Coordinates of N, CA and C in Angstrom, one line a residue:
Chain N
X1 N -1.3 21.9 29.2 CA -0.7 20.8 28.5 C -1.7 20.0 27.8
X2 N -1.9 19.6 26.7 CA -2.3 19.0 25.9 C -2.8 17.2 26.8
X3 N -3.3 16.6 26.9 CA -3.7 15.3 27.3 C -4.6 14.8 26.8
X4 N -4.5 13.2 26.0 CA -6.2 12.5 25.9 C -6.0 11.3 27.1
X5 N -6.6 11.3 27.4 CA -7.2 10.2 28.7 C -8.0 9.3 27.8
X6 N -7.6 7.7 28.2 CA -8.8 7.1 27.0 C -9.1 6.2 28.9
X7 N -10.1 5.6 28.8 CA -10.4 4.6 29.7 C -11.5 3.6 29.0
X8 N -11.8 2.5 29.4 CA -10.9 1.3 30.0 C -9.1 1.5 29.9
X9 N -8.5 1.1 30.7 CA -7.1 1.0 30.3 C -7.1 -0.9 29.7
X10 N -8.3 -1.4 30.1 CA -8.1 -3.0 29.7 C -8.9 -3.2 29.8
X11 N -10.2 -4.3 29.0 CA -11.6 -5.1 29.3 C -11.2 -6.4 28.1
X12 N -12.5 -7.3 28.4 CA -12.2 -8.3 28.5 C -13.9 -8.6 27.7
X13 N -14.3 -8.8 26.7 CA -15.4 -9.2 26.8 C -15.6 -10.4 25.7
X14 N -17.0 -10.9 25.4 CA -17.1 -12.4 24.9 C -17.1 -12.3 23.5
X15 N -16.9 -13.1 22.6 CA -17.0 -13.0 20.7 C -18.6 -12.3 20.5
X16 N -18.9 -11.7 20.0 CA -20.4 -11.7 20.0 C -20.9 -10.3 20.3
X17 N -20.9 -9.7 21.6 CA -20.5 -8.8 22.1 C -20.3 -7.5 21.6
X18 N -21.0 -6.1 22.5 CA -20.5 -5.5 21.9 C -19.8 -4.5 23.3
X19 N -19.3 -3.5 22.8 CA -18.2 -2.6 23.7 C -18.0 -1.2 23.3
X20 N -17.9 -0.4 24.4 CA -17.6 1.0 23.9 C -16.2 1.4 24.8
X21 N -15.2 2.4 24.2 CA -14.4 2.5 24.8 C -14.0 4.1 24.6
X22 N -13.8 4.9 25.5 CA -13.9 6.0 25.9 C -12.8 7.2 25.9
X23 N -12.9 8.2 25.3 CA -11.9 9.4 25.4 C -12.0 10.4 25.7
X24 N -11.1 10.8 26.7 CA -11.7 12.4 27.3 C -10.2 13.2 26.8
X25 N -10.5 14.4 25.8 CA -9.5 15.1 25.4 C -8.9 16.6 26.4
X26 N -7.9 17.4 26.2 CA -7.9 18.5 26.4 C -7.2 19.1 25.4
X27 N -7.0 19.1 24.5 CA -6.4 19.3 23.1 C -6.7 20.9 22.8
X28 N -5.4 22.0 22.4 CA -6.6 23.0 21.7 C -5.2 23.6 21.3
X29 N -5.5 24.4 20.0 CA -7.1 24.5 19.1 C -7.0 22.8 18.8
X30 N -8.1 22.3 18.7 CA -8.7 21.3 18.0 C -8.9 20.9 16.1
X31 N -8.0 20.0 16.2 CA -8.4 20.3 14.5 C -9.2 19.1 14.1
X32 N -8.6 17.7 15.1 CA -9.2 16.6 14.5 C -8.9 15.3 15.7
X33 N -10.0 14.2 15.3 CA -9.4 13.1 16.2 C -9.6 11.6 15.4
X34 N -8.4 11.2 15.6 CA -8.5 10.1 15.1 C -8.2 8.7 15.9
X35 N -9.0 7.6 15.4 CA -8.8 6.2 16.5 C -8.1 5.3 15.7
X36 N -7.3 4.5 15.9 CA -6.7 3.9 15.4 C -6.4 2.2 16.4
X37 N -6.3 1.7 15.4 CA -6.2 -0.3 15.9 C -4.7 -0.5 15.9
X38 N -4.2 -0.9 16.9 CA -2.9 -1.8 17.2 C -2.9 -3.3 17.7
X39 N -2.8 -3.9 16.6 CA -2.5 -5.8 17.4 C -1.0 -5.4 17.5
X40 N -1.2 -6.8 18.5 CA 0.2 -7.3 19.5 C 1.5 -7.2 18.2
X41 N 2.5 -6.5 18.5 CA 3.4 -6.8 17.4 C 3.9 -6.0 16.3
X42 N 2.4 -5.2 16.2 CA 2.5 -4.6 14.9 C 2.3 -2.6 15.2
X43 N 2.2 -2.1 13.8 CA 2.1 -0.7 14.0 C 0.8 -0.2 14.1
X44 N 0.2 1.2 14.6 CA -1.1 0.7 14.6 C -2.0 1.7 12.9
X45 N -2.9 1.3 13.1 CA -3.7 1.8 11.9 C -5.2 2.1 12.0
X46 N -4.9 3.5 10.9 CA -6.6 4.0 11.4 C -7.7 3.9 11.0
X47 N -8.5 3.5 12.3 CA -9.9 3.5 11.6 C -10.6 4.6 11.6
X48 N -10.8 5.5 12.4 CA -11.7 6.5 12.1 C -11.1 8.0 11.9
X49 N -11.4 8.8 11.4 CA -11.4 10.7 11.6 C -12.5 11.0 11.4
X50 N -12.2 11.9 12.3 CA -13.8 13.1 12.9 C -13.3 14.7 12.9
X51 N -13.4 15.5 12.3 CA -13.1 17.1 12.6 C -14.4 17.7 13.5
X52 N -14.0 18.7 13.8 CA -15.2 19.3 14.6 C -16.5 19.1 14.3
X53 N -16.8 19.6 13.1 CA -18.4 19.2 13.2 C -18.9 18.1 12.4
X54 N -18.3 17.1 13.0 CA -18.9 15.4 12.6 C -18.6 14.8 13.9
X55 N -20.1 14.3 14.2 CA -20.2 13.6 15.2 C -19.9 12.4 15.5
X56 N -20.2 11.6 14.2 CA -20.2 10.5 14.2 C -19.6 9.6 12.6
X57 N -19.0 8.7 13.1 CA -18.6 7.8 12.0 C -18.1 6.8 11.7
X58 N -18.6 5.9 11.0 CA -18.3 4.1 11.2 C -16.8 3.5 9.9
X59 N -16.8 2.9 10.6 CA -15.6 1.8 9.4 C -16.3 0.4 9.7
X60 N -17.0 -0.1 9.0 CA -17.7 -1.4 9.7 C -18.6 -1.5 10.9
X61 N -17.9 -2.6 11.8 CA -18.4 -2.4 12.9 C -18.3 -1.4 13.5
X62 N -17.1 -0.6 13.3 CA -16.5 0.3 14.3 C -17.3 1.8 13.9
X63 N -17.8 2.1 15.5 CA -18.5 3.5 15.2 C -17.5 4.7 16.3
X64 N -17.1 5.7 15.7 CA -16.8 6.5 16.3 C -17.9 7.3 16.9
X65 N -17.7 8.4 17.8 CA -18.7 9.2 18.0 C -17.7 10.6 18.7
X66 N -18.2 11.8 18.7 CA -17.3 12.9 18.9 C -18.1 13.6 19.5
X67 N -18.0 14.4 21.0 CA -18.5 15.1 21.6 C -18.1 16.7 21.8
X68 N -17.6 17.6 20.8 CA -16.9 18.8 20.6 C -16.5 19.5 22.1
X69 N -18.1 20.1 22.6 CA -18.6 20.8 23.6 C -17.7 19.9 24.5
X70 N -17.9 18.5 25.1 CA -17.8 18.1 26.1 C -15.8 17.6 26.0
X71 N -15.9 17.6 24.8 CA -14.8 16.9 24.3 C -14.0 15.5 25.1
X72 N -15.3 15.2 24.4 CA -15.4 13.7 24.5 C -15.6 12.6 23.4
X73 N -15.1 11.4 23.4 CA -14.9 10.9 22.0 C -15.0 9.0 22.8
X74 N -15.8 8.7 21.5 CA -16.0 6.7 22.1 C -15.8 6.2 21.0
X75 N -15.6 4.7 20.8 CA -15.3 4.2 19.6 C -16.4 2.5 20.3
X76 N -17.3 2.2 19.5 CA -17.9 1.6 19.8 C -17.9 0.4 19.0
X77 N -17.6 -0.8 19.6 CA -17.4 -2.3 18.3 C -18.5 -3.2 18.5
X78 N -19.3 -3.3 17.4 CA -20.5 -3.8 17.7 C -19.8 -5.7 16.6
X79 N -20.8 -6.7 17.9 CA -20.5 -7.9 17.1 C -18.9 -8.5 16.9
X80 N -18.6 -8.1 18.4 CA -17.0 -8.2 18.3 C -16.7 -9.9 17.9
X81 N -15.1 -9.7 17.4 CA -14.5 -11.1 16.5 C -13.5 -11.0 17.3
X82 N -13.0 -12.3 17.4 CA -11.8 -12.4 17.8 C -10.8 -11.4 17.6
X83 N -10.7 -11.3 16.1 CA -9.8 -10.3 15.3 C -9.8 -9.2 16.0
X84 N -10.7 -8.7 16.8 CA -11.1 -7.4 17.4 C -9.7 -6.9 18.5
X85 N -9.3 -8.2 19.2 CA -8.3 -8.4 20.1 C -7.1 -7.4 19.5
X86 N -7.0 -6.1 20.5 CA -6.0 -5.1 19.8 C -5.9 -3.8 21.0
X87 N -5.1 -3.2 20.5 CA -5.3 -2.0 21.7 C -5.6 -0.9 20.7
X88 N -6.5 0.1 21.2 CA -7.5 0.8 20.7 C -7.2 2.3 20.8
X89 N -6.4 3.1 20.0 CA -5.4 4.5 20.4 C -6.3 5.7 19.8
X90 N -6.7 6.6 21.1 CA -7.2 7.7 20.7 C -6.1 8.3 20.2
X91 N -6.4 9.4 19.0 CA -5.6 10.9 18.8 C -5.8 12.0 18.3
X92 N -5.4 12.6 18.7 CA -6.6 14.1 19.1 C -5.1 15.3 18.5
X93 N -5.6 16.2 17.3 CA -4.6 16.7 16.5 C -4.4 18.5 16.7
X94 N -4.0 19.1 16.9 CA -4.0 20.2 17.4 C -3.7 21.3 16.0
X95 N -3.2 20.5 14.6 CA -3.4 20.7 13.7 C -3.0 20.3 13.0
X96 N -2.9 20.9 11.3 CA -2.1 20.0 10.4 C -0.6 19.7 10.1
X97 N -0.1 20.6 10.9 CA 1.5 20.7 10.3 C 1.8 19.7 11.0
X98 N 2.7 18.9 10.5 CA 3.8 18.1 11.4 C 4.5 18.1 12.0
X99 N 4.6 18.7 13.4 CA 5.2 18.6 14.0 C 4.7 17.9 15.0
X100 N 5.1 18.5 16.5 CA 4.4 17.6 17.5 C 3.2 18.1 18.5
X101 N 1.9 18.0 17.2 CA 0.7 18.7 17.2 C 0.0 17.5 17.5
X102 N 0.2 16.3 17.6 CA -0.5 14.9 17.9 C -0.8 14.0 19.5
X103 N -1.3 14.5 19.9 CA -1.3 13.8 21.1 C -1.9 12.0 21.4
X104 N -1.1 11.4 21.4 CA -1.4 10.2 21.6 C -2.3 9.7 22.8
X105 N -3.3 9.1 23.4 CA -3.8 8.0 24.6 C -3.1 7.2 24.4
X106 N -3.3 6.7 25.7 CA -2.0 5.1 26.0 C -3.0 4.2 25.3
X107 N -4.1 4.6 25.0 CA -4.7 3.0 24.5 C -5.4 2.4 25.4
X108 N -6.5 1.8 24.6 CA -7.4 0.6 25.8 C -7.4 -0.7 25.0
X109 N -7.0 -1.4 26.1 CA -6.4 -2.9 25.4 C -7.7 -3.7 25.6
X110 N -8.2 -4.4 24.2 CA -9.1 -5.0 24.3 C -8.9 -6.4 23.8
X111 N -9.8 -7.9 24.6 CA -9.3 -9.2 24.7 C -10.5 -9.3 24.2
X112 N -10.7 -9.7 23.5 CA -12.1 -11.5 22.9 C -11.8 -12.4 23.2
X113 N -12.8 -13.0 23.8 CA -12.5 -14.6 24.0 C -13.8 -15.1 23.8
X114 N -13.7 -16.4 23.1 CA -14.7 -17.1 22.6 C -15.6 -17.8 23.5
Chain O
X1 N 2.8 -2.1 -3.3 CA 2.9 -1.6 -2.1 C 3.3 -1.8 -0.7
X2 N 4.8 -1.7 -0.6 CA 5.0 -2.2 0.7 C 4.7 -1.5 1.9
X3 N 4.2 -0.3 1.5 CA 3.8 1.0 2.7 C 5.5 1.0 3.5
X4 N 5.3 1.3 4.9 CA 5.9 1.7 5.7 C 7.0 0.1 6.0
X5 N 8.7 0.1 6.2 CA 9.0 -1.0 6.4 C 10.3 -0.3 7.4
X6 N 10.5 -0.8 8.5 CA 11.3 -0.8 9.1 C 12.8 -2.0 9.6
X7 N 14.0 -1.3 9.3 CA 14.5 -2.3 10.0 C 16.0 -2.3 10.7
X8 N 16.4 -2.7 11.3 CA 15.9 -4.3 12.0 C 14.5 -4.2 12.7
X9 N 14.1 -5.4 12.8 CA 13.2 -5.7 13.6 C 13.3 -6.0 14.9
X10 N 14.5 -6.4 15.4 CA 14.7 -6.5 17.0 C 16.4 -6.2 16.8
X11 N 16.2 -5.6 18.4 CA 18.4 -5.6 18.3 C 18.2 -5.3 19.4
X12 N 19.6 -5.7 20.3 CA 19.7 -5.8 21.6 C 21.3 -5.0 21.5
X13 N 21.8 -3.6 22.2 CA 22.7 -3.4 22.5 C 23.4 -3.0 23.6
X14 N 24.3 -3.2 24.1 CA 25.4 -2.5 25.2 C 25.1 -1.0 25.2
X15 N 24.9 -0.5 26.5 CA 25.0 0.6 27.0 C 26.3 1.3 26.2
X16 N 26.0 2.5 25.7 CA 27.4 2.8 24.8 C 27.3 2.9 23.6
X17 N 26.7 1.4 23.0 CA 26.7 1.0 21.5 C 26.1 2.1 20.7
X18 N 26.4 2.4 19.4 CA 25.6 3.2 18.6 C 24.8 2.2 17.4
X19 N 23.9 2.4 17.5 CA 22.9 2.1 15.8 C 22.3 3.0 15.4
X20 N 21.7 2.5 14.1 CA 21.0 3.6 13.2 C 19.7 2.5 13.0
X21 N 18.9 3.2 12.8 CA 17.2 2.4 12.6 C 16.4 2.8 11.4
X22 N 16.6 2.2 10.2 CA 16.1 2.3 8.7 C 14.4 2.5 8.9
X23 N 14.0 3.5 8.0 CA 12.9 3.3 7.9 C 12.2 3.9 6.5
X24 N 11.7 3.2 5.5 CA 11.3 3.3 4.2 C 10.1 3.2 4.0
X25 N 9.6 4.2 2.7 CA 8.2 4.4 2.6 C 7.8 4.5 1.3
X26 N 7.3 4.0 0.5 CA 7.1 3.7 -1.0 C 5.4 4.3 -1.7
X27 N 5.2 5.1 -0.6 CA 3.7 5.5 -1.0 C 4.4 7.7 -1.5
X28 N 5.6 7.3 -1.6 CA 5.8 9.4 -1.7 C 5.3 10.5 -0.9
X29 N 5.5 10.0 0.0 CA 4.8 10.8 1.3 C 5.8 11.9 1.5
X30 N 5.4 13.2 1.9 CA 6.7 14.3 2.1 C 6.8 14.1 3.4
X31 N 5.9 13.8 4.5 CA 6.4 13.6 6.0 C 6.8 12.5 6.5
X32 N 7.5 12.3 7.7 CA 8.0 11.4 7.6 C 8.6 11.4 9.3
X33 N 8.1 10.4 10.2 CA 8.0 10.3 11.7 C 8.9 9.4 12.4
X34 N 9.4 9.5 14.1 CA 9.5 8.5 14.2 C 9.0 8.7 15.6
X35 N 8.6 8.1 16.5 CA 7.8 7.5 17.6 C 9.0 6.5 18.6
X36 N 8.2 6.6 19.8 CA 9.0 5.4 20.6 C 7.5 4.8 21.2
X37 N 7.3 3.6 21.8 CA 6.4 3.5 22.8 C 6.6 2.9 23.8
X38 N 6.0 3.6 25.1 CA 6.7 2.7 26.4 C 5.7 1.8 26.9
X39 N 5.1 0.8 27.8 CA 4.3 0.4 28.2 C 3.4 1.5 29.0
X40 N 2.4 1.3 28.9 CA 1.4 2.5 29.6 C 1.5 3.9 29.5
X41 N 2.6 4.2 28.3 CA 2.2 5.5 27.5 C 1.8 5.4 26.1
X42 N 1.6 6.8 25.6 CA 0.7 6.9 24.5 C 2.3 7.3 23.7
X43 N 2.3 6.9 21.9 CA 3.6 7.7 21.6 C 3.9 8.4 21.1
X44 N 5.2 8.6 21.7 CA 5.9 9.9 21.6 C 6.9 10.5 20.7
X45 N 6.6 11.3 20.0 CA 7.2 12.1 19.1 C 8.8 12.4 19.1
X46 N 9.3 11.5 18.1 CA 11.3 12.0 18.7 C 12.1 13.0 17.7
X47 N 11.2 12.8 16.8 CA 11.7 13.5 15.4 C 10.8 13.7 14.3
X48 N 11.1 14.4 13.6 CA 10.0 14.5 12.3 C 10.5 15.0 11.4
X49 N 10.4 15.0 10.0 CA 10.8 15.4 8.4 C 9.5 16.0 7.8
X50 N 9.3 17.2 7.7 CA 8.4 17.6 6.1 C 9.0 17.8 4.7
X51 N 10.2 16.8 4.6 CA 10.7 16.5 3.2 C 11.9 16.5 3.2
X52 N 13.0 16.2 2.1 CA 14.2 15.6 1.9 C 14.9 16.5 2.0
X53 N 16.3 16.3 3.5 CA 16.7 17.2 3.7 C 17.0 18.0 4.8
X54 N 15.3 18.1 5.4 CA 14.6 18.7 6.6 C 14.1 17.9 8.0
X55 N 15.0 18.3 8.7 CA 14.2 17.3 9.9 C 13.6 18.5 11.0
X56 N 13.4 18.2 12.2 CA 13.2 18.6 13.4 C 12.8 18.1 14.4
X57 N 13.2 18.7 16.3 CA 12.7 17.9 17.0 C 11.3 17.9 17.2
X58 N 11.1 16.8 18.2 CA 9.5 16.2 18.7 C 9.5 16.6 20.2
X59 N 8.8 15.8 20.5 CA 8.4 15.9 22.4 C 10.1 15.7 22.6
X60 N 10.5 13.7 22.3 CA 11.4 13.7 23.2 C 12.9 13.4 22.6
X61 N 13.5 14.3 21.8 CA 14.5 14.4 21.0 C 15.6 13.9 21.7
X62 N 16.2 14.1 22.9 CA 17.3 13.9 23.2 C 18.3 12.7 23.4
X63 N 19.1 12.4 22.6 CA 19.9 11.2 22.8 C 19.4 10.3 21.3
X64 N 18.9 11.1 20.2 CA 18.7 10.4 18.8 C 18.9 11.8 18.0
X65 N 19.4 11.1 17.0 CA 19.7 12.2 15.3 C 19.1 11.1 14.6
X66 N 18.4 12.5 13.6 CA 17.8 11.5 12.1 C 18.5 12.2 11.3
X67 N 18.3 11.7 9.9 CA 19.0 12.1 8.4 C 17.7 12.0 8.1
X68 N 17.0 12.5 6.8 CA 16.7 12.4 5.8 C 17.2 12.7 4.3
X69 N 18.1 11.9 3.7 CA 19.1 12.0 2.6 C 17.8 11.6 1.2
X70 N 17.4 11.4 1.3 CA 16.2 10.4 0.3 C 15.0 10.7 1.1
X71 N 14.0 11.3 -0.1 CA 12.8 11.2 0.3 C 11.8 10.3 1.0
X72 N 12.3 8.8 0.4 CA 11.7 7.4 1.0 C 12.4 7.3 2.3
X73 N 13.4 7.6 2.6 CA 14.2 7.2 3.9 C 14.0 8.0 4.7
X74 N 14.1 7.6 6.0 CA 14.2 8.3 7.3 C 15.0 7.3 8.3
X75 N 16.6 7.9 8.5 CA 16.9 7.3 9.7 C 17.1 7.8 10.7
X76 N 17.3 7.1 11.6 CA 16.8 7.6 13.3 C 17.8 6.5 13.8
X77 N 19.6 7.8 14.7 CA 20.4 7.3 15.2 C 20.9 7.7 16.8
X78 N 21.1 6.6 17.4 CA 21.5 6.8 18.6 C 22.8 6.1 18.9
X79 N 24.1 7.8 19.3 CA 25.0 7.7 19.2 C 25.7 7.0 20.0
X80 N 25.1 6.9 21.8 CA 25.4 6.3 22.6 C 24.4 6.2 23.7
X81 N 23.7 4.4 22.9 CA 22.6 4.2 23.2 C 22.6 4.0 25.4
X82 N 21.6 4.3 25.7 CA 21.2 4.3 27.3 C 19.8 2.9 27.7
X83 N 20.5 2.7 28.6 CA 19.0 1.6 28.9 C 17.6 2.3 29.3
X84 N 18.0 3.8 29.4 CA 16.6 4.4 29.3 C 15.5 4.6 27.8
X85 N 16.5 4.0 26.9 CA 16.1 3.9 25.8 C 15.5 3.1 24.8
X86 N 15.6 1.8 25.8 CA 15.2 0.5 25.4 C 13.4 1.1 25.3
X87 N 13.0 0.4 24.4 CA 11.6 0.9 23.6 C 11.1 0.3 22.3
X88 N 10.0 0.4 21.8 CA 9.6 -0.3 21.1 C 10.0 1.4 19.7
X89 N 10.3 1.3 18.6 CA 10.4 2.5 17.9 C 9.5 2.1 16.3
X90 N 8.6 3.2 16.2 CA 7.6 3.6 15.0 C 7.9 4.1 13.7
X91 N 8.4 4.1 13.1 CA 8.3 5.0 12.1 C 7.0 5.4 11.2
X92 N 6.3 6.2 10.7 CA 5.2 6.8 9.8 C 5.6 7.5 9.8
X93 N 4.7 7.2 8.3 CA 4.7 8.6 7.1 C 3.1 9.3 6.3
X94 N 3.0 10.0 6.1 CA 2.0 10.9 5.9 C 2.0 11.9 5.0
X95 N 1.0 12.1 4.0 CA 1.1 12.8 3.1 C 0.5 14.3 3.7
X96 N 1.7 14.9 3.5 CA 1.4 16.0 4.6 C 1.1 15.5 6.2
X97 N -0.4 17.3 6.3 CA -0.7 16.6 7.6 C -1.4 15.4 7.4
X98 N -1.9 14.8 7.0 CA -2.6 13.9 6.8 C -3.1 12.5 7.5
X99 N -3.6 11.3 7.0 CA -3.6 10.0 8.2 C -2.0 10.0 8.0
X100 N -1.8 8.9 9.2 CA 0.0 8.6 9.0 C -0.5 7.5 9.4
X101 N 1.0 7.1 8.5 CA 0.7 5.1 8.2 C 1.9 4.6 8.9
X102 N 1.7 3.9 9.4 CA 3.0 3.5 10.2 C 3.7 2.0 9.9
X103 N 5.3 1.5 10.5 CA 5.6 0.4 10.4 C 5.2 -0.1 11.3
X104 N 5.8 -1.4 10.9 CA 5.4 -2.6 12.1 C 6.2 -2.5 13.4
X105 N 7.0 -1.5 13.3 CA 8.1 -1.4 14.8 C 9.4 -1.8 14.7
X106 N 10.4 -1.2 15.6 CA 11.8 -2.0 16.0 C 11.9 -2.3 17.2
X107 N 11.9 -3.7 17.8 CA 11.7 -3.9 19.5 C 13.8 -3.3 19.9
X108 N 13.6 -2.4 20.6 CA 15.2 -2.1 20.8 C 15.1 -2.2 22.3
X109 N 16.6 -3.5 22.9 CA 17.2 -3.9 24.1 C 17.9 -3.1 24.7
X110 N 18.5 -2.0 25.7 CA 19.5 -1.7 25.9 C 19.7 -2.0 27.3
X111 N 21.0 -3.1 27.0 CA 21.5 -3.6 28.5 C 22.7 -3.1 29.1

């Protein structure tokens, strides 16, 4: 069965700050993974995609990183902002068609406080 | 560009009740999703459209029907809604396989 495990399930860290937050997949075949931002309220939206052979890649602060072999994947926020305060959704795509090839993580809820 | 809009935005109903849950997309996307989320899961796939017309199920189909009558639309109906149901619901859409863009949610009550 298909699974992404993301951990932290929750951290807490200061404005300023930086943070990494962590995905362990079992996805296969593998076509892609993507991270995506959810604030309180709203839908969520993505910041990164990575296919197999891209390791790594930023939107800003935000650095993804992708471990194929280990299949393992982090999203790293450097110089965190308040704004940062969101829950943080791996997803890991088993391919292109639409169906239900997407495996979602619960998300790791992340707090700034000043 | 209003992207992805869902609505209502909140609704609370009786065990029993039926609604239907609008969801519109103005970017011409041929796919077209709908999601539930529970607390402490990741979400889940209830239905899905690759174009006007066409639907199919997801992970957790049972106890909702969509239409897709219009390419911009996608509704997603529960005939006789269950308090196992109560859930926050997503709609996205995506050009193809592609990123998917999602609404802002429907918080749904079922008491």
């Amino acid at each position: 069965k298909n699974q992404v495990e993301q951990s932290p399930q929750s951290l807490i860290i200061l404005e300023g700050k930086n943070c990494t937050l962590q995905c362990n997949y079992t996805v296969s075949p593998f076509s892609n993974l993507r991270w995506y931002k959810q604030d309180t309220g709203r839908g969520p939206v993505s910041l990164t995609i990575m296919t197999f052979s891209e390791n790594t890649k930023s939107n800003g602060r935000y650095t993804a990183t992708l471990d194929a072999d280990t299949k393992q994947s982090s999203l790293h926020i450097t110089a965190s902002q308040l704004s940062d305060s969101a829950s943080y959704i791996c997803v890991v795509s088993a391919g292109k068609a639409a169906g239900n090839k997407l495996t979602f993580g619960g998300g790791t809820r992340v707090l700034v406080k000043p | 560009n209003a992207g992805v809009t869902q609505t209502p935005k909140f609704r609370v109903l009786k065990t029993g009740q039926s609604m239907t849950l609008l969801c519109a997309q103005d970017m011409n996307h041929e796919y077209m999703y709908w999601y539930r989320q529970d607390p402490g899961m990741g979400l889940r796939l209830i239905h899905y459209s690759v174009g006007e017309g066409t639907t199919a199920k997801g992970e957790v189909p049972d106890g909702y029907n969509v239409s897709r009558l219009k390419k911009q639309n996608f509704l997603l109906g529960l005939e006789s809604a269950a308090p196992s149901q109560t859930s926050v619901y997503f709609c996205a859409s995506s050009y193809r396989g592609q990123t998917q863009y999602f609404g802002p949610g429907t918080r749904l009550l079922v008491l």
